[in-house]
PDB file of C-alpha atoms in Angstrom:
ATOM      1  CA  MET A   1      32.840-108.999 -46.825  1.00  0.00           C
ATOM      2  CA  SER A   2      32.931-105.654 -44.837  1.00  0.00           C
ATOM      3  CA  ILE A   3      36.109-103.739 -44.546  1.00  0.00           C
ATOM      4  CA  GLU A   4      37.271-101.640 -41.645  1.00  0.00           C
ATOM      5  CA  LYS A   5      36.982 -97.985 -42.296  1.00  0.00           C
ATOM      6  CA  ILE A   6      38.791 -95.330 -40.294  1.00  0.00           C
ATOM      7  CA  TRP A   7      36.956 -92.082 -40.860  1.00  0.00           C
ATOM      8  CA  ILE A   8      39.308 -89.098 -41.028  1.00  0.00           C
ATOM      9  CA  ASP A   9      36.863 -86.180 -41.717  1.00  0.00           C
ATOM     10  CA  VAL A  10      36.532 -83.225 -39.330  1.00  0.00           C
ATOM     11  CA  GLU A  11      33.780 -83.568 -36.811  1.00  0.00           C
ATOM     12  CA  ASP A  12      31.714 -81.034 -38.231  1.00  0.00           C
ATOM     13  CA  ASP A  13      31.504 -82.964 -41.577  1.00  0.00           C
ATOM     14  CA  MET A  14      30.372 -86.283 -39.866  1.00  0.00           C
ATOM     15  CA  ASN A  15      26.688 -85.363 -39.801  1.00  0.00           C
ATOM     16  CA  THR A  16      26.444 -84.855 -43.493  1.00  0.00           C
ATOM     17  CA  THR A  17      25.270 -87.252 -46.266  1.00  0.00           C
ATOM     18  CA  GLU A  18      28.264 -86.308 -48.467  1.00  0.00           C
ATOM     19  CA  GLU A  19      31.030 -88.647 -49.424  1.00  0.00           C
ATOM     20  CA  LYS A  20      33.586 -88.773 -46.580  1.00  0.00           C
ATOM     21  CA  ALA A  21      37.362 -89.694 -46.647  1.00  0.00           C
ATOM     22  CA  TYR A  22      38.553 -92.812 -44.728  1.00  0.00           C
ATOM     23  CA  LEU A  23      41.477 -95.146 -44.375  1.00  0.00           C
ATOM     24  CA  VAL A  24      41.572 -98.899 -44.706  1.00  0.00           C
ATOM     25  CA  PRO A  25      44.343-100.450 -42.553  1.00  0.00           C
ATOM     26  CA  PHE A  26      46.597-103.252 -43.550  1.00  0.00           C
ATOM     27  CA  ILE A  27      48.714-103.630 -40.423  1.00  0.00           C
ATOM     28  CA  VAL A  28      51.766-105.834 -39.942  1.00  0.00           C
ATOM     29  CA  ASP A  29      52.262-106.341 -36.197  1.00  0.00           C
ATOM     30  CA  SER A  30      56.058-106.480 -36.316  1.00  0.00           C
ATOM     31  CA  SER A  31      56.396-103.388 -38.594  1.00  0.00           C
ATOM     32  CA  ASP A  32      57.594-100.062 -37.382  1.00  0.00           C
ATOM     33  CA  SER A  33      57.035 -98.227 -40.958  1.00  0.00           C
ATOM     34  CA  VAL A  34      53.998 -97.597 -42.877  1.00  0.00           C
ATOM     35  CA  VAL A  35      52.964 -96.380 -46.350  1.00  0.00           C
ATOM     36  CA  ILE A  36      49.594 -94.541 -47.257  1.00  0.00           C
ATOM     37  CA  VAL A  37      48.500 -95.925 -50.601  1.00  0.00           C
ATOM     38  CA  LEU A  38      46.703 -93.508 -52.981  1.00  0.00           C
ATOM     39  CA  PRO A  39      44.998 -95.108 -56.002  1.00  0.00           C
ATOM     40  CA  GLY A  40      44.734 -93.388 -59.281  1.00  0.00           C
ATOM     41  CA  GLY A  41      41.634 -92.737 -61.382  1.00  0.00           C
ATOM     42  CA  GLY A  42      41.782 -89.114 -62.743  1.00  0.00           C
ATOM     43  CA  TYR A  43      40.152 -87.598 -59.647  1.00  0.00           C
ATOM     44  CA  GLU A  44      36.937 -89.374 -60.902  1.00  0.00           C
ATOM     45  CA  HIS A  45      37.191 -92.810 -59.451  1.00  0.00           C
ATOM     46  CA  ARG A  46      39.729 -94.917 -57.484  1.00  0.00           C
ATOM     47  CA  ALA A  47      41.254 -97.876 -59.379  1.00  0.00           C
ATOM     48  CA  ASP A  48      40.938-100.840 -57.050  1.00  0.00           C
ATOM     49  CA  HIS A  49      44.120-102.700 -58.424  1.00  0.00           C
ATOM     50  CA  GLU A  50      46.042 -99.823 -57.148  1.00  0.00           C
ATOM     51  CA  GLY A  51      44.852-100.047 -53.679  1.00  0.00           C
ATOM     52  CA  ALA A  52      44.414-103.175 -51.639  1.00  0.00           C
ATOM     53  CA  PRO A  53      46.730-105.344 -53.643  1.00  0.00           C
ATOM     54  CA  VAL A  54      49.531-102.683 -53.342  1.00  0.00           C
ATOM     55  CA  ALA A  55      48.918-102.679 -49.543  1.00  0.00           C
ATOM     56  CA  GLN A  56      49.264-106.321 -49.508  1.00  0.00           C
ATOM     57  CA  TRP A  57      52.444-106.350 -51.316  1.00  0.00           C
ATOM     58  CA  LEU A  58      53.909-103.854 -48.782  1.00  0.00           C
ATOM     59  CA  ASN A  59      52.766-106.198 -45.989  1.00  0.00           C
ATOM     60  CA  GLU A  60      54.513-109.034 -47.704  1.00  0.00           C
ATOM     61  CA  HIS A  61      57.707-107.027 -47.121  1.00  0.00           C
ATOM     62  CA  GLY A  62      56.957-106.263 -43.428  1.00  0.00           C
ATOM     63  CA  ILE A  63      55.681-102.710 -44.146  1.00  0.00           C
ATOM     64  CA  SER A  64      52.166-101.658 -42.719  1.00  0.00           C
ATOM     65  CA  ALA A  65      49.825 -99.874 -45.042  1.00  0.00           C
ATOM     66  CA  PHE A  66      46.728 -97.718 -45.254  1.00  0.00           C
ATOM     67  CA  VAL A  67      44.687 -97.297 -48.478  1.00  0.00           C
ATOM     68  CA  LEU A  68      43.255 -93.815 -48.523  1.00  0.00           C
ATOM     69  CA  HIS A  69      39.649 -93.408 -49.862  1.00  0.00           C
ATOM     70  CA  TYR A  70      40.084 -89.652 -50.690  1.00  0.00           C
ATOM     71  CA  ARG A  71      37.060 -87.563 -52.052  1.00  0.00           C
ATOM     72  CA  LEU A  72      36.750 -87.076 -55.743  1.00  0.00           C
ATOM     73  CA  SER A  73      35.205 -84.703 -58.275  1.00  0.00           C
ATOM     74  CA  PRO A  74      33.286 -82.465 -57.785  1.00  0.00           C
ATOM     75  CA  LYS A  75      35.276 -82.098 -54.466  1.00  0.00           C
ATOM     76  CA  GLN A  76      37.811 -79.978 -56.192  1.00  0.00           C
ATOM     77  CA  GLN A  77      41.044 -78.218 -55.483  1.00  0.00           C
ATOM     78  CA  ARG A  78      41.669 -78.270 -51.705  1.00  0.00           C
ATOM     79  CA  ILE A  79      39.385 -81.106 -50.762  1.00  0.00           C
ATOM     80  CA  PRO A  80      41.566 -84.134 -51.972  1.00  0.00           C
ATOM     81  CA  LEU A  81      44.772 -82.250 -50.574  1.00  0.00           C
ATOM     82  CA  GLU A  82      43.038 -81.990 -47.281  1.00  0.00           C
ATOM     83  CA  ASP A  83      42.326 -85.701 -47.224  1.00  0.00           C
ATOM     84  CA  GLY A  84      46.017 -86.399 -47.923  1.00  0.00           C
ATOM     85  CA  LYS A  85      47.086 -84.297 -45.130  1.00  0.00           C
ATOM     86  CA  ARG A  86      44.532 -85.621 -42.655  1.00  0.00           C
ATOM     87  CA  ALA A  87      45.557 -89.124 -43.629  1.00  0.00           C
ATOM     88  CA  ILE A  88      49.212 -88.363 -42.517  1.00  0.00           C
ATOM     89  CA  ARG A  89      48.301 -86.636 -39.505  1.00  0.00           C
ATOM     90  CA  TYR A  90      45.973 -89.255 -38.353  1.00  0.00           C
ATOM     91  CA  VAL A  91      48.558 -92.115 -38.829  1.00  0.00           C
ATOM     92  CA  ARG A  92      51.184 -90.023 -37.108  1.00  0.00           C
ATOM     93  CA  ALA A  93      48.846 -89.143 -34.213  1.00  0.00           C
ATOM     94  CA  HIS A  94      48.055 -92.917 -33.722  1.00  0.00           C
ATOM     95  CA  ALA A  95      51.526 -94.264 -34.460  1.00  0.00           C
ATOM     96  CA  ALA A  96      52.023 -95.819 -31.064  1.00  0.00           C
ATOM     97  CA  GLU A  97      48.595 -97.807 -31.351  1.00  0.00           C
ATOM     98  CA  TYR A  98      49.991 -99.424 -34.502  1.00  0.00           C
ATOM     99  CA  GLY A  99      53.606 -99.818 -33.381  1.00  0.00           C
ATOM    100  CA  ILE A 100      54.737 -97.326 -36.077  1.00  0.00           C
ATOM    101  CA  ASP A 101      57.598 -94.934 -35.808  1.00  0.00           C
ATOM    102  CA  PRO A 102      56.176 -91.526 -36.543  1.00  0.00           C
ATOM    103  CA  SER A 103      59.271 -90.642 -38.571  1.00  0.00           C
ATOM    104  CA  LYS A 104      58.549 -93.634 -40.967  1.00  0.00           C
ATOM    105  CA  ILE A 105      55.311 -92.616 -42.609  1.00  0.00           C
ATOM    106  CA  GLY A 106      55.518 -92.649 -46.472  1.00  0.00           C
ATOM    107  CA  ILE A 107      52.981 -92.034 -49.155  1.00  0.00           C
ATOM    108  CA  LEU A 108      52.620 -93.898 -52.518  1.00  0.00           C
ATOM    109  CA  GLY A 109      50.464 -92.820 -55.354  1.00  0.00           C
ATOM    110  CA  PHE A 110      49.498 -93.959 -59.002  1.00  0.00           C
ATOM    111  CA  SER A 111      48.666 -91.614 -61.720  1.00  0.00           C
ATOM    112  CA  ALA A 112      46.340 -88.945 -60.236  1.00  0.00           C
ATOM    113  CA  GLY A 113      46.894 -90.557 -56.917  1.00  0.00           C
ATOM    114  CA  GLY A 114      50.680 -89.908 -57.532  1.00  0.00           C
ATOM    115  CA  HIS A 115      49.635 -86.309 -58.131  1.00  0.00           C
ATOM    116  CA  LEU A 116      47.937 -86.150 -54.853  1.00  0.00           C
ATOM    117  CA  ALA A 117      50.874 -87.743 -53.158  1.00  0.00           C
ATOM    118  CA  ALA A 118      53.315 -85.137 -54.684  1.00  0.00           C
ATOM    119  CA  ILE A 119      51.086 -82.189 -53.847  1.00  0.00           C
ATOM    120  CA  THR A 120      50.556 -83.642 -50.190  1.00  0.00           C
ATOM    121  CA  GLY A 121      54.403 -83.977 -50.041  1.00  0.00           C
ATOM    122  CA  THR A 122      55.130 -80.471 -51.268  1.00  0.00           C
ATOM    123  CA  VAL A 123      52.646 -78.177 -49.752  1.00  0.00           C
ATOM    124  CA  TYR A 124      52.310 -79.659 -46.172  1.00  0.00           C
ATOM    125  CA  GLU A 125      53.156 -76.345 -44.505  1.00  0.00           C
ATOM    126  CA  GLU A 126      50.559 -74.313 -46.330  1.00  0.00           C
ATOM    127  CA  GLN A 127      47.169 -75.360 -44.767  1.00  0.00           C
ATOM    128  CA  SER A 128      46.082 -75.978 -41.176  1.00  0.00           C
ATOM    129  CA  ILE A 129      44.143 -79.257 -41.397  1.00  0.00           C
ATOM    130  CA  THR A 130      41.705 -80.100 -38.622  1.00  0.00           C
ATOM    131  CA  VAL A 131      41.386 -83.869 -37.682  1.00  0.00           C
ATOM    132  CA  ALA A 132      38.911 -84.781 -34.913  1.00  0.00           C
ATOM    133  CA  GLY A 133      40.973 -85.293 -31.626  1.00  0.00           C
ATOM    134  CA  ILE A 134      44.364 -84.234 -33.225  1.00  0.00           C
ATOM    135  CA  THR A 135      46.209 -81.123 -32.285  1.00  0.00           C
ATOM    136  CA  GLN A 136      47.513 -78.761 -34.904  1.00  0.00           C
ATOM    137  CA  SER A 137      51.111 -79.433 -33.921  1.00  0.00           C
ATOM    138  CA  ILE A 138      51.096 -82.827 -35.703  1.00  0.00           C
ATOM    139  CA  SER A 139      53.027 -82.535 -39.126  1.00  0.00           C
ATOM    140  CA  SER A 140      51.297 -83.562 -42.287  1.00  0.00           C
ATOM    141  CA  ARG A 141      54.643 -84.021 -44.084  1.00  0.00           C
ATOM    142  CA  PRO A 142      55.349 -87.555 -45.300  1.00  0.00           C
ATOM    143  CA  ASP A 143      58.801 -88.961 -44.554  1.00  0.00           C
ATOM    144  CA  ALA A 144      59.063 -90.586 -48.207  1.00  0.00           C
ATOM    145  CA  MET A 145      57.181 -90.313 -51.464  1.00  0.00           C
ATOM    146  CA  MET A 146      56.791 -92.882 -54.078  1.00  0.00           C
ATOM    147  CA  LEU A 147      55.272 -91.665 -57.333  1.00  0.00           C
ATOM    148  CA  CYS A 148      54.162 -94.226 -59.858  1.00  0.00           C
ATOM    149  CA  TYR A 149      53.460 -92.933 -63.562  1.00  0.00           C
ATOM    150  CA  PRO A 150      52.217 -89.729 -61.716  1.00  0.00           C
ATOM    151  CA  VAL A 151      50.403 -86.885 -62.922  1.00  0.00           C
ATOM    152  CA  ILE A 152      52.630 -84.029 -61.816  1.00  0.00           C
ATOM    153  CA  THR A 153      52.015 -80.863 -63.750  1.00  0.00           C
ATOM    154  CA  MET A 154      48.655 -79.077 -64.399  1.00  0.00           C
ATOM    155  CA  LYS A 155      50.252 -77.321 -67.296  1.00  0.00           C
ATOM    156  CA  HIS A 156      51.684 -78.600 -70.663  1.00  0.00           C
ATOM    157  CA  TYR A 157      52.366 -82.371 -70.549  1.00  0.00           C
ATOM    158  CA  GLY A 158      49.817 -82.770 -67.799  1.00  0.00           C
ATOM    159  CA  HIS A 159      46.664 -85.015 -67.839  1.00  0.00           C
ATOM    160  CA  GLU A 160      43.766 -82.971 -69.023  1.00  0.00           C
ATOM    161  CA  GLY A 161      41.198 -85.139 -67.225  1.00  0.00           C
ATOM    162  CA  SER A 162      42.790 -84.846 -63.957  1.00  0.00           C
ATOM    163  CA  ARG A 163      42.995 -81.142 -64.335  1.00  0.00           C
ATOM    164  CA  LEU A 164      39.640 -80.655 -65.304  1.00  0.00           C
ATOM    165  CA  ALA A 165      38.397 -82.988 -62.458  1.00  0.00           C
ATOM    166  CA  LEU A 166      40.471 -81.157 -59.819  1.00  0.00           C
ATOM    167  CA  LEU A 167      40.439 -77.569 -61.036  1.00  0.00           C
ATOM    168  CA  GLY A 168      37.361 -77.242 -63.282  1.00  0.00           C
ATOM    169  CA  SER A 169      37.343 -75.752 -66.748  1.00  0.00           C
ATOM    170  CA  ASP A 170      37.810 -72.125 -65.758  1.00  0.00           C
ATOM    171  CA  ALA A 171      40.949 -72.496 -63.479  1.00  0.00           C
ATOM    172  CA  SER A 172      43.223 -69.466 -63.259  1.00  0.00           C
ATOM    173  CA  GLU A 173      46.906 -69.463 -64.116  1.00  0.00           C
ATOM    174  CA  GLU A 174      47.516 -69.038 -60.404  1.00  0.00           C
ATOM    175  CA  GLN A 175      45.480 -72.219 -59.567  1.00  0.00           C
ATOM    176  CA  ILE A 176      47.176 -74.233 -62.341  1.00  0.00           C
ATOM    177  CA  ALA A 177      50.554 -73.297 -61.103  1.00  0.00           C
ATOM    178  CA  GLY A 178      49.580 -73.878 -57.469  1.00  0.00           C
ATOM    179  CA  TYR A 179      48.670 -77.592 -58.256  1.00  0.00           C
ATOM    180  CA  SER A 180      51.640 -78.284 -60.486  1.00  0.00           C
ATOM    181  CA  ALA A 181      53.896 -80.255 -58.017  1.00  0.00           C
ATOM    182  CA  GLU A 182      57.003 -79.513 -59.840  1.00  0.00           C
ATOM    183  CA  GLN A 183      56.583 -75.904 -58.910  1.00  0.00           C
ATOM    184  CA  ARG A 184      55.987 -76.689 -55.160  1.00  0.00           C
ATOM    185  CA  VAL A 185      59.301 -78.613 -54.555  1.00  0.00           C
ATOM    186  CA  THR A 186      61.438 -77.180 -51.858  1.00  0.00           C
ATOM    187  CA  ALA A 187      64.625 -78.310 -50.093  1.00  0.00           C
ATOM    188  CA  GLN A 188      62.246 -79.772 -47.332  1.00  0.00           C
ATOM    189  CA  THR A 189      60.343 -82.062 -49.813  1.00  0.00           C
ATOM    190  CA  PRO A 190      61.027 -85.742 -48.553  1.00  0.00           C
ATOM    191  CA  PRO A 191      63.224 -88.234 -50.432  1.00  0.00           C
ATOM    192  CA  THR A 192      61.342 -89.585 -53.554  1.00  0.00           C
ATOM    193  CA  PHE A 193      61.208 -92.581 -55.672  1.00  0.00           C
ATOM    194  CA  ILE A 194      59.522 -92.094 -59.209  1.00  0.00           C
ATOM    195  CA  TRP A 195      58.945 -94.499 -62.087  1.00  0.00           C
ATOM    196  CA  HIS A 196      57.237 -94.189 -65.424  1.00  0.00           C
ATOM    197  CA  ASN A 197      57.118 -95.613 -68.889  1.00  0.00           C
ATOM    198  CA  THR A 198      58.250 -93.975 -72.085  1.00  0.00           C
ATOM    199  CA  ASP A 199      55.263 -95.212 -73.958  1.00  0.00           C
ATOM    200  CA  ASP A 200      52.587 -93.961 -71.454  1.00  0.00           C
ATOM    201  CA  ASP A 201      50.075 -92.311 -73.861  1.00  0.00           C
ATOM    202  CA  VAL A 202      47.812 -91.227 -70.939  1.00  0.00           C
ATOM    203  CA  VAL A 203      50.086 -89.425 -68.606  1.00  0.00           C
ATOM    204  CA  PRO A 204      53.284 -88.514 -70.524  1.00  0.00           C
ATOM    205  CA  VAL A 205      56.703 -89.366 -69.069  1.00  0.00           C
ATOM    206  CA  GLN A 206      57.617 -85.650 -69.039  1.00  0.00           C
ATOM    207  CA  ASN A 207      55.590 -85.519 -65.883  1.00  0.00           C
ATOM    208  CA  SER A 208      58.103 -87.593 -63.941  1.00  0.00           C
ATOM    209  CA  LEU A 209      61.030 -86.029 -65.831  1.00  0.00           C
ATOM    210  CA  GLN A 210      59.784 -82.560 -64.611  1.00  0.00           C
ATOM    211  CA  MET A 211      59.503 -83.696 -61.032  1.00  0.00           C
ATOM    212  CA  ALA A 212      62.963 -85.241 -61.078  1.00  0.00           C
ATOM    213  CA  LEU A 213      64.441 -82.018 -62.451  1.00  0.00           C
ATOM    214  CA  ALA A 214      62.679 -80.005 -59.619  1.00  0.00           C
ATOM    215  CA  LEU A 215      64.103 -82.315 -56.904  1.00  0.00           C
ATOM    216  CA  GLU A 216      67.518 -82.131 -58.419  1.00  0.00           C
ATOM    217  CA  GLN A 217      67.435 -78.393 -58.384  1.00  0.00           C
ATOM    218  CA  HIS A 218      66.558 -78.335 -54.740  1.00  0.00           C
ATOM    219  CA  HIS A 219      69.047 -81.110 -53.772  1.00  0.00           C
ATOM    220  CA  VAL A 220      66.271 -83.527 -52.545  1.00  0.00           C
ATOM    221  CA  PRO A 221      67.447 -87.126 -52.811  1.00  0.00           C
ATOM    222  CA  PHE A 222      65.456 -89.107 -55.452  1.00  0.00           C
ATOM    223  CA  GLU A 223      65.564 -92.056 -57.660  1.00  0.00           C
ATOM    224  CA  LEU A 224      64.003 -92.153 -61.161  1.00  0.00           C
ATOM    225  CA  HIS A 225      63.250 -95.254 -63.080  1.00  0.00           C
ATOM    226  CA  ILE A 226      62.137 -94.865 -66.648  1.00  0.00           C
ATOM    227  CA  TYR A 227      61.002 -98.119 -68.617  1.00  0.00           C
ATOM    228  CA  GLU A 228      60.834 -98.571 -72.181  1.00  0.00           C
ATOM    229  CA  SER A 229      57.357-100.214 -72.327  1.00  0.00           C
ATOM    230  CA  GLY A 230      54.298-100.809 -70.209  1.00  0.00           C
ATOM    231  CA  GLY A 231      51.757 -98.084 -71.017  1.00  0.00           C
ATOM    232  CA  HIS A 232      49.668 -96.663 -68.215  1.00  0.00           C
ATOM    233  CA  GLY A 233      47.767 -97.718 -65.191  1.00  0.00           C
ATOM    234  CA  GLN A 234      49.336-101.253 -64.793  1.00  0.00           C
ATOM    235  CA  GLY A 235      49.682-101.067 -60.904  1.00  0.00           C
ATOM    236  CA  LEU A 236      52.082-103.590 -59.309  1.00  0.00           C
ATOM    237  CA  ALA A 237      52.675-105.218 -62.907  1.00  0.00           C
ATOM    238  CA  LEU A 238      54.479-108.021 -61.326  1.00  0.00           C
ATOM    239  CA  GLU A 239      54.218-110.309 -64.440  1.00  0.00           C
ATOM    240  CA  HIS A 240      55.407-107.544 -66.843  1.00  0.00           C
ATOM    241  CA  PRO A 241      58.948-108.385 -68.197  1.00  0.00           C
ATOM    242  CA  VAL A 242      60.059-104.667 -68.254  1.00  0.00           C
ATOM    243  CA  MET A 243      58.239-102.411 -65.780  1.00  0.00           C
ATOM    244  CA  GLY A 244      57.599-105.232 -63.388  1.00  0.00           C
ATOM    245  CA  ASN A 245      60.972-104.529 -62.018  1.00  0.00           C
ATOM    246  CA  TRP A 246      59.753-101.384 -60.330  1.00  0.00           C
ATOM    247  CA  THR A 247      58.492-103.160 -57.099  1.00  0.00           C
ATOM    248  CA  LYS A 248      61.997-104.603 -56.468  1.00  0.00           C
ATOM    249  CA  GLN A 249      63.776-101.315 -57.127  1.00  0.00           C
ATOM    250  CA  CYS A 250      61.168 -99.496 -54.868  1.00  0.00           C
ATOM    251  CA  MET A 251      61.676-101.976 -51.969  1.00  0.00           C
ATOM    252  CA  ILE A 252      65.556-101.707 -52.306  1.00  0.00           C
ATOM    253  CA  TRP A 253      65.159 -97.766 -52.236  1.00  0.00           C
ATOM    254  CA  LEU A 254      63.005 -98.030 -49.067  1.00  0.00           C
ATOM    255  CA  GLN A 255      65.528-100.291 -47.387  1.00  0.00           C
ATOM    256  CA  ARG A 256      68.114 -97.622 -48.028  1.00  0.00           C
ATOM    257  CA  GLN A 257      65.835 -95.057 -46.355  1.00  0.00           C
ATOM    258  CA  GLY A 258      65.982 -97.174 -43.261  1.00  0.00           C
ATOM    259  CA  TRP A 259      62.740 -99.045 -43.599  1.00  0.00           C
TER     260      TRP A 259
END
């Protein structure tokens, strides 16, 4: 079965044979809000169970969604970030077509996709991203962030595989700091929902704790859920007796944001 693909590359890129970024829409006709979903995979692949099933879960709760097929290693550093920014700007520019309120565009990421979501939500003013047919005045800032067992830092407690795939083996201290989301938080960072498991042996829980501390220091509204067990990479985990609660808590949080 073919899927609808909305290409979000710049026009100059469209004639190349390289991998291109695209969105897969999951639209609810009666919804005025949308979440862009970023699957994890260490910047080396995209985990299917953190993509379409998550979009369908959002649809079940009356929220439209797009799954972002962002570019991967060796498309390092700025390339995934550009894809995240382009995705938000595309959806915001076409909000009227989808019946979406342009002030209700969220971003939800898992693991390395959580890192991309966090970076997209904290450095949105730093780059001028071109999207075919979209003016530069359209903001790439998400209105809400949801970070699921996210990679946050490129420093200590980070995920080495994500760092190597994104920054390479010879990254400078400046690059490492620049892609550590906890260091990019400002007072303008959007409200954030975070969850993680204490027994995550792939991406340590310290990642989420550091992000929460940074949000608190800048007085950004956030909600943090830390579960005792569940490991890493379980996606929706609807049947899990402990961390399966995150979907309910996330939806309650979104409703409090007015969604």
